[in-house]
XYZ file of C-alpha atoms in Angstrom:
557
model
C 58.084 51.647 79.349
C 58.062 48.287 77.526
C 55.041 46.843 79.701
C 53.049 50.450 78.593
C 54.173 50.011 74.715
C 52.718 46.589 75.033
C 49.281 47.815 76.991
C 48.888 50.338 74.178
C 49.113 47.665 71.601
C 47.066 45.396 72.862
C 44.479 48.205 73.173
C 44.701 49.044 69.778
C 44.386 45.378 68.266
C 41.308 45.147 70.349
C 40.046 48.312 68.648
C 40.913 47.340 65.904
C 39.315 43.673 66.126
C 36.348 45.339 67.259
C 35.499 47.957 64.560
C 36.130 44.847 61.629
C 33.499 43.256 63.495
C 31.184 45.673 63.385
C 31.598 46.610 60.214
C 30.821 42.778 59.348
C 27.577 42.836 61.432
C 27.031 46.262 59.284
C 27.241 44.730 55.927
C 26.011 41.335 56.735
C 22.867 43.312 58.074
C 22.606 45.484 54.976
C 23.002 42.438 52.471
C 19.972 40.696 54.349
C 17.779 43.411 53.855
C 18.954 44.413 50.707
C 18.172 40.092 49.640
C 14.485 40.917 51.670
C 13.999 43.517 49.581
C 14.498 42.272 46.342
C 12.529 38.884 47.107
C 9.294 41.338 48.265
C 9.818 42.781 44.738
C 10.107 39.832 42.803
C 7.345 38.879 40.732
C 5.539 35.586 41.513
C 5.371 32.262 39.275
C 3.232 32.973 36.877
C 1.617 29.378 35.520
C 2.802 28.443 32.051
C 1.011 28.144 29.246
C 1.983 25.773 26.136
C 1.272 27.131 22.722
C -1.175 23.905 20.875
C -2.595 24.057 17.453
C -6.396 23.526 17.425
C -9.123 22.519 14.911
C -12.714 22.740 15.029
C -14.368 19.710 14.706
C -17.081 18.942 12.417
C -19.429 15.897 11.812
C -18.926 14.901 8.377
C -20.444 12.073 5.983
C -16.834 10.814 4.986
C -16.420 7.219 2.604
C -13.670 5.736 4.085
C -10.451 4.460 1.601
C -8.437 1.500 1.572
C -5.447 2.178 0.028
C -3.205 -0.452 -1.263
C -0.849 -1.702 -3.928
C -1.157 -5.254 -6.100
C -0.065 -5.993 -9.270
C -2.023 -6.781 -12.496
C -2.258 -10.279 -13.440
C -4.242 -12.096 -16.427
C -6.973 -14.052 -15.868
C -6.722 -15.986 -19.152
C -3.566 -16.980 -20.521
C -3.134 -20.000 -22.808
C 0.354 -21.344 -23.679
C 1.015 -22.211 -26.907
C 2.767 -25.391 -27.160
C 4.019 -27.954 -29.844
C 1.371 -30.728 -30.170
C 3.318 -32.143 -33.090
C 6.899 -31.780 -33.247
C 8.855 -31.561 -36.559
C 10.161 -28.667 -38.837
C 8.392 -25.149 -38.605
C 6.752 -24.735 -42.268
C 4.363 -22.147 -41.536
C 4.005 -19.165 -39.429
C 1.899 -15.830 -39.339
C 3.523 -12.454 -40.011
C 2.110 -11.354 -36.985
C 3.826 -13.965 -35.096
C 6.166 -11.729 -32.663
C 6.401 -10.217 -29.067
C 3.202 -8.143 -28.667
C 1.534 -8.564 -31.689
C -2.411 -8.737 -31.723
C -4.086 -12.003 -32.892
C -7.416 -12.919 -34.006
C -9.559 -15.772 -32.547
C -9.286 -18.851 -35.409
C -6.526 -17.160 -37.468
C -3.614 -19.386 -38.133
C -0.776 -19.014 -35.800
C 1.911 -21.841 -36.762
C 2.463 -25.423 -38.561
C 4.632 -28.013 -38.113
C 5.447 -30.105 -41.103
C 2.188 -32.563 -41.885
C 4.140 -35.034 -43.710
C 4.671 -37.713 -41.350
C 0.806 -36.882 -39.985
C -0.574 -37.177 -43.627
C 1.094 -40.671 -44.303
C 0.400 -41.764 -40.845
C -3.439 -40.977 -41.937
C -3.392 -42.525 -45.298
C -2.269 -45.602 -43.761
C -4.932 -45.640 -41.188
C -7.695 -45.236 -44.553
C -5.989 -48.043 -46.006
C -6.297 -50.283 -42.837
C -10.082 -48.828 -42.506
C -10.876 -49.627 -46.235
C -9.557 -53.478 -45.121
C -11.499 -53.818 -42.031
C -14.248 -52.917 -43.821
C -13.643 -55.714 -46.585
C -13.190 -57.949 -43.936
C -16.337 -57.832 -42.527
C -18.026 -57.517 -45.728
C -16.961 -61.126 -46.444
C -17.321 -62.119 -42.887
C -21.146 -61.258 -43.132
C -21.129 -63.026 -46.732
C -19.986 -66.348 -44.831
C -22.515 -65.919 -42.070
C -25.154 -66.004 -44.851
C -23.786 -69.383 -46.552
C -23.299 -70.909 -43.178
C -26.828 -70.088 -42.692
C -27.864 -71.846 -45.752
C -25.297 -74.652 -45.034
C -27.210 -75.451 -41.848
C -30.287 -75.002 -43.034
C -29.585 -77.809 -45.970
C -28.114 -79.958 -42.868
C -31.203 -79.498 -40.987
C -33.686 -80.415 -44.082
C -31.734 -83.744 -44.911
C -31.712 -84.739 -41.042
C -35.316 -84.276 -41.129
C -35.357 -87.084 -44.068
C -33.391 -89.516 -42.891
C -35.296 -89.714 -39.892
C -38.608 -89.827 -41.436
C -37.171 -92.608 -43.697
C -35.690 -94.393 -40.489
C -39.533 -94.272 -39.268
C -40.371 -95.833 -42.386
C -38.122 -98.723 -42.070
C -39.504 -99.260 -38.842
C -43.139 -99.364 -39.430
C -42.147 -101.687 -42.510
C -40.484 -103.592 -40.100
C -43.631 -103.574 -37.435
C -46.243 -105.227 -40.365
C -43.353 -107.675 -41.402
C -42.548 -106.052 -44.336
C -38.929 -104.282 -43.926
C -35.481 -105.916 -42.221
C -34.041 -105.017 -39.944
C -30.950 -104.446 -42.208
C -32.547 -101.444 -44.143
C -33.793 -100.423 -40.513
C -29.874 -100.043 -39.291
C -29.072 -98.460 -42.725
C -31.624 -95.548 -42.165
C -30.160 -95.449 -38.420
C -26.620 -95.136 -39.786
C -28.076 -91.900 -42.666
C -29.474 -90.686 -39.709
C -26.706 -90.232 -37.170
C -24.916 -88.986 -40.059
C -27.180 -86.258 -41.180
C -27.325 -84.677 -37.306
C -23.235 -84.908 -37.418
C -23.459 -82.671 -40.300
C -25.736 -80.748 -38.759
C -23.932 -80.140 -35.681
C -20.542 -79.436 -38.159
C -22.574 -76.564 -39.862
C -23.878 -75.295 -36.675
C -20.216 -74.578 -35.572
C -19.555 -72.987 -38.595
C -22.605 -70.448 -38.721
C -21.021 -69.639 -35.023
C -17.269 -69.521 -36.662
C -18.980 -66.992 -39.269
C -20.975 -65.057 -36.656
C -17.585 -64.561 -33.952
C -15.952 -63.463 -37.427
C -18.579 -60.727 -38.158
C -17.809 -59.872 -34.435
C -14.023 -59.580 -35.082
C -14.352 -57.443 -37.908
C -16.584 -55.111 -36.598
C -14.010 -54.517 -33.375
C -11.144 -54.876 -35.856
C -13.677 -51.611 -37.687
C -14.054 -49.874 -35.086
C -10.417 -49.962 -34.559
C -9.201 -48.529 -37.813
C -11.749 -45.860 -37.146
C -10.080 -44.995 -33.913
C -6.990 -44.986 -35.673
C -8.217 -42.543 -38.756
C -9.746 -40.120 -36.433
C -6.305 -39.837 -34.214
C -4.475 -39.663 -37.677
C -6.728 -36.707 -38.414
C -6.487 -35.365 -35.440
C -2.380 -35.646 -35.245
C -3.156 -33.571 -39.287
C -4.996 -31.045 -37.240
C -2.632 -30.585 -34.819
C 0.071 -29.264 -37.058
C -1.739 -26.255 -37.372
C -2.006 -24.572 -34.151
C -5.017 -21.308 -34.257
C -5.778 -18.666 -31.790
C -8.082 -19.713 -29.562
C -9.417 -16.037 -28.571
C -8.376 -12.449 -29.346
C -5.606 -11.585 -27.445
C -1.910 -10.022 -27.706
C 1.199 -12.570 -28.195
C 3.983 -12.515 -25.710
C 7.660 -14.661 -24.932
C 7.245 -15.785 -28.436
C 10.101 -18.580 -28.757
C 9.925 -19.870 -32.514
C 11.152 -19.044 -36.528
C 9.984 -20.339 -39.397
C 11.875 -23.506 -40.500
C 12.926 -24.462 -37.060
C 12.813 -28.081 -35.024
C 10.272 -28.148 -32.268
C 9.873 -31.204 -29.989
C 6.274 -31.922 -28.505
C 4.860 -29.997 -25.907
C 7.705 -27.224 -26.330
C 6.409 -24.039 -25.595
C 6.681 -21.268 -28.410
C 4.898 -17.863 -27.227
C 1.433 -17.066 -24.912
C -1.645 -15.386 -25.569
C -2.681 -12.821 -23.057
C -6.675 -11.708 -23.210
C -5.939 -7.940 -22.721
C -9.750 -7.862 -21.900
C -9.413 -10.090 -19.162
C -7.205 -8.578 -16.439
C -7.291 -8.199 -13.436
C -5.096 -6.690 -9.930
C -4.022 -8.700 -7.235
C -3.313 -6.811 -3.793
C -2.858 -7.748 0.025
C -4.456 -6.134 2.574
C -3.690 -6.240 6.209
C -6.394 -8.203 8.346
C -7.734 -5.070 9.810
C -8.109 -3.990 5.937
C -9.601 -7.029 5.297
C -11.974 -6.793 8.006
C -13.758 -4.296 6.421
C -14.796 -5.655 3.586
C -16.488 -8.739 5.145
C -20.501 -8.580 5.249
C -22.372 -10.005 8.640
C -22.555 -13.488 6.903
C -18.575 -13.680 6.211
C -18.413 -13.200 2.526
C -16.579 -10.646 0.640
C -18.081 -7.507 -0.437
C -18.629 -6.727 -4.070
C -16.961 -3.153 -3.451
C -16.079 -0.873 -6.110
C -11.855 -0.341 -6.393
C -9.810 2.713 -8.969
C -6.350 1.514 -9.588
C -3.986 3.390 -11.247
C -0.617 3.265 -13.123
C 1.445 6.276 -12.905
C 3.559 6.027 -16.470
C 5.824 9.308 -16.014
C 3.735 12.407 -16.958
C 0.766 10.364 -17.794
C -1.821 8.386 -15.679
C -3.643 5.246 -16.370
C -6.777 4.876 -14.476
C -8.993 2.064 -13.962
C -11.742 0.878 -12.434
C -12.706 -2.770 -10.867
C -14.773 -4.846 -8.379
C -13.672 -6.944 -5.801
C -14.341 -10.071 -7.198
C -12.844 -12.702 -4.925
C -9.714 -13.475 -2.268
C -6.736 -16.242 -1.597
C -7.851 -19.541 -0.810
C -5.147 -19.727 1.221
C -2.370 -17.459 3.338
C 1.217 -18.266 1.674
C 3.411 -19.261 4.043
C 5.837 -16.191 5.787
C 2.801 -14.030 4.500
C -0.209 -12.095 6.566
C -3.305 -10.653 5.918
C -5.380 -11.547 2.092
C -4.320 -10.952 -0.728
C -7.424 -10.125 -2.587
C -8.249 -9.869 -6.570
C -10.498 -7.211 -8.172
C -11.419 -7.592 -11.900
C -10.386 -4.323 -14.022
C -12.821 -2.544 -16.671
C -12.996 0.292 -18.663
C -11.427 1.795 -22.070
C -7.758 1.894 -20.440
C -7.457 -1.457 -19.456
C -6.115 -2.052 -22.924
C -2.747 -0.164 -21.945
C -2.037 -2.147 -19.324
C 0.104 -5.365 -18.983
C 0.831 -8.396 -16.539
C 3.281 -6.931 -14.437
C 2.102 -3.648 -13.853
C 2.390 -2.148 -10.646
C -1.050 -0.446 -9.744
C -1.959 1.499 -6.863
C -5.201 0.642 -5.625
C -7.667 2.274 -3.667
C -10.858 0.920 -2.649
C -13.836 2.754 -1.503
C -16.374 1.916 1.295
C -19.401 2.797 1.957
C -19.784 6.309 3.803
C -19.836 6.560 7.007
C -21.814 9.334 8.955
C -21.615 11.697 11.386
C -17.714 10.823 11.782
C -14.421 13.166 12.165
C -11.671 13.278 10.590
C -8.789 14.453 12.454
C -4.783 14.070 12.600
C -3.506 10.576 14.376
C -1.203 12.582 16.287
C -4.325 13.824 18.047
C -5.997 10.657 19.296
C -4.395 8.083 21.419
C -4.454 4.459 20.537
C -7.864 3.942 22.423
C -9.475 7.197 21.024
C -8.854 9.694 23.704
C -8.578 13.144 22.322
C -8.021 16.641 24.276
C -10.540 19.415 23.379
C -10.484 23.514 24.377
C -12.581 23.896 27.134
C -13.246 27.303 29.704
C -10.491 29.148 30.262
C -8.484 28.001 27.893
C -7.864 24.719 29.650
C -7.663 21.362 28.542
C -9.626 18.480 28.691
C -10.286 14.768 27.878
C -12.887 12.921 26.003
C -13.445 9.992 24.867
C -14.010 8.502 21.200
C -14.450 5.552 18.782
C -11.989 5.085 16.412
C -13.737 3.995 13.113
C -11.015 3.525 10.400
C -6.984 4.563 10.298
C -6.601 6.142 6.684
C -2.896 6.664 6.630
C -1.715 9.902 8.904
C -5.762 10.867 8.991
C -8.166 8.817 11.757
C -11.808 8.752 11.432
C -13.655 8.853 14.782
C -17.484 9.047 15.841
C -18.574 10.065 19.677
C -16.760 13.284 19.367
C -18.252 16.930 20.658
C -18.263 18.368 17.268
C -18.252 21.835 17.424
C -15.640 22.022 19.788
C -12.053 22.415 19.101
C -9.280 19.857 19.445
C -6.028 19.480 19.495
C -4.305 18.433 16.835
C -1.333 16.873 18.419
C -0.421 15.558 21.711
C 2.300 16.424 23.551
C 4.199 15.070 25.947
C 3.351 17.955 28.929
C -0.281 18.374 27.706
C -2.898 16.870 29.638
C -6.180 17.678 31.532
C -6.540 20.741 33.204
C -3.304 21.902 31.835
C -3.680 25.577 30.311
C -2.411 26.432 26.793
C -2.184 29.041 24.374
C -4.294 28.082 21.510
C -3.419 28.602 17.704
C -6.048 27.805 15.289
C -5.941 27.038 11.305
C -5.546 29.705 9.381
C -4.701 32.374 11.081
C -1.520 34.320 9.812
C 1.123 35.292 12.066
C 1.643 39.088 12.032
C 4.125 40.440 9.618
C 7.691 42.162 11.106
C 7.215 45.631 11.073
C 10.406 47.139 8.840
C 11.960 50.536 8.206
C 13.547 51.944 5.901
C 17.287 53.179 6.717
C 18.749 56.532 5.704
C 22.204 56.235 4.723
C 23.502 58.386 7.921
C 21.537 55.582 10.316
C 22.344 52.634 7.951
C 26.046 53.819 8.515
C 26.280 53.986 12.105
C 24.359 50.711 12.704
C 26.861 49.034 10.381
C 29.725 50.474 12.303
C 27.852 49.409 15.664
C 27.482 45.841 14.323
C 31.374 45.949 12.801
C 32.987 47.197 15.895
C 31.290 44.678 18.496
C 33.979 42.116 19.145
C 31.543 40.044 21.235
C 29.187 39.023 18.375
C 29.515 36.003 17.058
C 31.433 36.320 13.384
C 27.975 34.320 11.950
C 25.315 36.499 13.718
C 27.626 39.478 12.442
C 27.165 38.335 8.501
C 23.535 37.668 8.813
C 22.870 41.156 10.918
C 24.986 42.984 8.067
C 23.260 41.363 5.351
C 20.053 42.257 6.782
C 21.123 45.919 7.135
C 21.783 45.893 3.530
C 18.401 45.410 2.237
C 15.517 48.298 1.880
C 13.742 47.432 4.278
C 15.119 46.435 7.705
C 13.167 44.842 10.596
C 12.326 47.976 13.164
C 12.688 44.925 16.075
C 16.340 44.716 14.899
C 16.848 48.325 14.523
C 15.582 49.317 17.591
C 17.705 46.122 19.116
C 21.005 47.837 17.950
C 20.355 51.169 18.951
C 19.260 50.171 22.443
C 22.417 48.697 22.688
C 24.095 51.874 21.249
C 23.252 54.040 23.410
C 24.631 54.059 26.489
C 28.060 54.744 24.940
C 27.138 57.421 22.999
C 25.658 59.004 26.452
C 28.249 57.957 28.571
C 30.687 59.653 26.173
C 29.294 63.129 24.810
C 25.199 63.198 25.716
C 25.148 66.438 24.670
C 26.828 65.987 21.438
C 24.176 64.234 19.936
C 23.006 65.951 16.318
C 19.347 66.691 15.874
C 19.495 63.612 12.857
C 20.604 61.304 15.325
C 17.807 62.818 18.307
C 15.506 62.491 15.744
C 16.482 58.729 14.831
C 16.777 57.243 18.168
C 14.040 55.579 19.374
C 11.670 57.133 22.579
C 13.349 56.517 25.537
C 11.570 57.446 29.375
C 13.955 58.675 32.668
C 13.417 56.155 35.933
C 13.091 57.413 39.117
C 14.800 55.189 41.852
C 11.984 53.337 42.738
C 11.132 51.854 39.181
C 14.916 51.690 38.493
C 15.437 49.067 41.558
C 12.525 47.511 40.573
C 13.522 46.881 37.580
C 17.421 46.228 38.108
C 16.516 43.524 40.938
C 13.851 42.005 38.598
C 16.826 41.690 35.790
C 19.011 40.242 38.080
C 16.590 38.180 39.562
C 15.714 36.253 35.770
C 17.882 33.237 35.753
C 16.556 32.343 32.458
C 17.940 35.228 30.828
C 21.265 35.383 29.083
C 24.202 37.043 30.852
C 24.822 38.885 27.705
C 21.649 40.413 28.133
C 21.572 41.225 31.441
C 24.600 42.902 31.722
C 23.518 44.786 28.697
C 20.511 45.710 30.118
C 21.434 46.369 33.584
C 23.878 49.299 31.976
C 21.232 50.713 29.993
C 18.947 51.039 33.660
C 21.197 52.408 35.886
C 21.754 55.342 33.417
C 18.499 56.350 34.628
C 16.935 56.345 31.267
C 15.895 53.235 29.307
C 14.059 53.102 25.882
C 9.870 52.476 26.210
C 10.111 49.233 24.786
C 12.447 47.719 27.094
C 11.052 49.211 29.992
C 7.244 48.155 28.541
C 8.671 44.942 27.757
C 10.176 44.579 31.499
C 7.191 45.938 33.284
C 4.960 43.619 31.638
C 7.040 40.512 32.776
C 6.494 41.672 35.817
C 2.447 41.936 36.006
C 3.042 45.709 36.273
């Protein structure tokens, strides 16, 4: 009996062991068919398309801009400065920070006294000099005569000597009265010579007075000048500033008491990068005479100016790079402006033609660009960049008419296909409704009973609900969602209102159902929120129109 109990069991494990595997092969058979099946109904890859702003592009005649910033600076500026020092006796009214002056009024004066004796004395010594060679040319004249009276009695007392001896050739004369008129004679030349010397002691004397003249004249003039310089006037019209000085106080020389700024004569210094520079270089190297408008932004009011280019740095300061360039300023409203003031500056070149002017994030930095072409594909061309005016690039070699793409991105290239949205054109408006209070009601309970929602999204849904008008995507959203409740709890109980307020809904038959269920399940992008919300409202066997529209046209059918 034992041996049969254990025979019986051993047949029925085996039975047992058998069916399980069948039924393994079964469902292991089914599940690879069922996985066949869905992957013959999945939809294939479809190629993506990128969504690119685009522009049409146009040839243009566009004068490029330089835009830069400088400061104004004055091209004539004259410190005032003690020539004279001493006690401050005079000084204008006008004498303060900002005041206007006229060219030759009176500015300041230091006390004259020690300039107006130092002058009289120099007179005095000029009045003496002068005396001096008065008498000195006096002297010269009696020397003159003295010599000439020297001269005469030489000539006598050697015509006498001659006498004495031609007496003494016929035998009539000694030789005693001979050596007499020899002796008259040698001393007649000695006096001679003696007033010789002294005509040249009188001329040298006329010499020394006349230096000694000039001198004292030298002297007078710097007196009067030193008088002069007491009085310090405006040399031009201009407007006073860092005046330093009161009357009655001690200034030493060459101490500075105020400036004069020429508020005619300004001009705006500004550096330019060399690439900036570059272009406003003719073919022979020299700097363009271009035309600049600066501007100084004083709160609600605007200064503007106009200038030339007028010249640049002689040198590049050290730790510094590009030019720093100067333009002279004209016009009425260059009055109103001061050293100091910080100008913006923009400086116009002459036009260019037949250029574009298009984004910088469109063009790469050796002027390829990406245009529309068939088929809404993309392609490459190639340009000349002409001048980088801030976020704006102006290029020439383009296909104008064409459209291009504004920006690059990273996944766009040649051949790639895109989606293109072009300036101007409005995105349409959300359609809205406008809620009875019976619907407004139940889609606020809907929204306040779903513990799943976020508590933010819940706010900002319920807000929404609130208004007048309600987006119909949102409303049709929530009632999609509602629905397969309310039918799997009473779908007969449904009021005419409410038949009337939900949205169109179509019944699937099996085929479209699995298509649809496998194509939801197959979506790996899509939320699992939504799919398990969605995969309830299809197998109910009815699904609103929009879903099912939306779904179907996913899937290229």
């Amino acid at each position: 009996m034992r041996v049969l109990a254990r025979a019986f069991t051993a047949v029925f494990l085996l039975c047992v062991t058998l069916g399980l595997l069948g039924l393994a092969a079964i469902t292991l058979s089914e599940a690879r068919q069922e996985q066949a099946a869905r992957e013959g109904r999945q939809r294939p890859a479809s190629e993506r398309e990128y969504a690119v702003n685009v522009r049409t592009l146009d040839a243009q005649t566009i004068a490029p801009k330089i835009t830069a910033f400088g400061e104004v600076e004055s091209a004539r500026t004259l410190e005032l400065r003690a020539a004279v020092p001493g006690r401050v006796v005079a000084l204008a009214e006008n004498f303060r920070d900002g005041s206007q002056v006229s060219a030759g009024s009176l500015l300041f004066q230091t006390d004259p006294a020690d300039a107006l004796s130092a002058q009289a004395l120099a007179q005095s010594d000029l009045a003496e000099a002068r005396a001096e060679l008065a008498e000195a040319t006096q002297a010269l004249g009696l020397a003159e005569e003295d010599l000439r009276a020297a001269e005469n009695q030489e000539t006598l007392r050697r015509q006498a000597l001659q006498r004495q001896r031609d007496l003494l050739d016929r035998g009539a004369g000694t030789v005693a009265a001979v050596e007499t008129a020899e002796i008259s004679l040698a001393g007649a030349e000695q006096t001679s010579v003696g007033r010789a010397q002294a005509l040249a002691n009188a001329q040298s004397r006329i010499e020394r007075a006349e230096i000694t003249l000039a001198r004292r004249q030298i002297s007078l003039a710097e007196a009067d000048r030193t008088v002069e310089d007491t009085k310090v006037f405006a040399p031009f019209d201009g407007v006073l500033s860092e005046v330093a000085v009161v009357a009655g106080g001690l200034v030493n020389t060459n101490e500075k008491l105020a400036d004069v700024i020429d508020p005619n004569a300004l001009e705006v210094a500004f550096r330019l990068s060399n690439a900036q520079f570059a272009q406003l270089i003719d073919e022979n190297g020299r700097l363009r005479q271009v035309p600049v408008r600066a501007a100084l932004s004083l709160d609600d009011l605007t200064v503007q100016v106009t200038g030339v280019v007028v010249r640049a740095s002689a040198a590049v300061e050290a730790g510094q790079t590009g030019r720093r360039v100067f333009a002279g300023l004209t016009g009425g409203a260059v009055a109103a402006l001061r050293p100091g003031d910080f100008l913006s500056v923009v400086i116009e070149e002459p036009p260019l033609e037949n250029v574009a002017e298009i984004p910088a994030t469109a063009v790469t930095n050796d002027g390829r660009v990406l245009v529309l072409a068939a088929e809404d594909r993309l392609e490459e061309v190639q340009g000349e960049i002409l001048r980088r005016q801030g976020d704006m690039v102006l290029m020439s070699g383009l296909p104008f008419g064409r459209e291009i793409v504004t920006a690059r991105l990273p996944q766009l290239g040649p051949g790639v296909k895109v989606r293109a949205v072009r300036e101007g054109a409005m995105p349409e408006a959300p359609q809205t409704v406008t809620l009875d209070a019976e619907r407004r009601a139940r889609l606020v309970a809907a929204v306040e009973g779903n513990a799943r929602m976020p508590a933010e999204a819940k706010e900002r849904v319920l807000a929404r609900l609130s208004e007048d008008e309600v987006p119909l995507a949102m409303v049709e959203r929530l009632e999609s969602r509602m629905r397969p409740a309310a039918q799997a709890s009473s779908p007969t109980s449904a009021s005419p209102a409410q038949a009337a307020a939900a949205p169109d809904t179509i019944a699937l038959d099996d085929g479209r159902k699995a298509r649809l269920i496998a194509f939801v399940e197959g979506n790996t992008r899509m939320p699992d929120e939504a799919k398990t919300r969605i995969l309830a409202q299809l197998n109910t066997g009815t699904a609103p129109k929009d879903l099912v529209e939306r779904l179907e046209s996913r899937m290229g059918g």
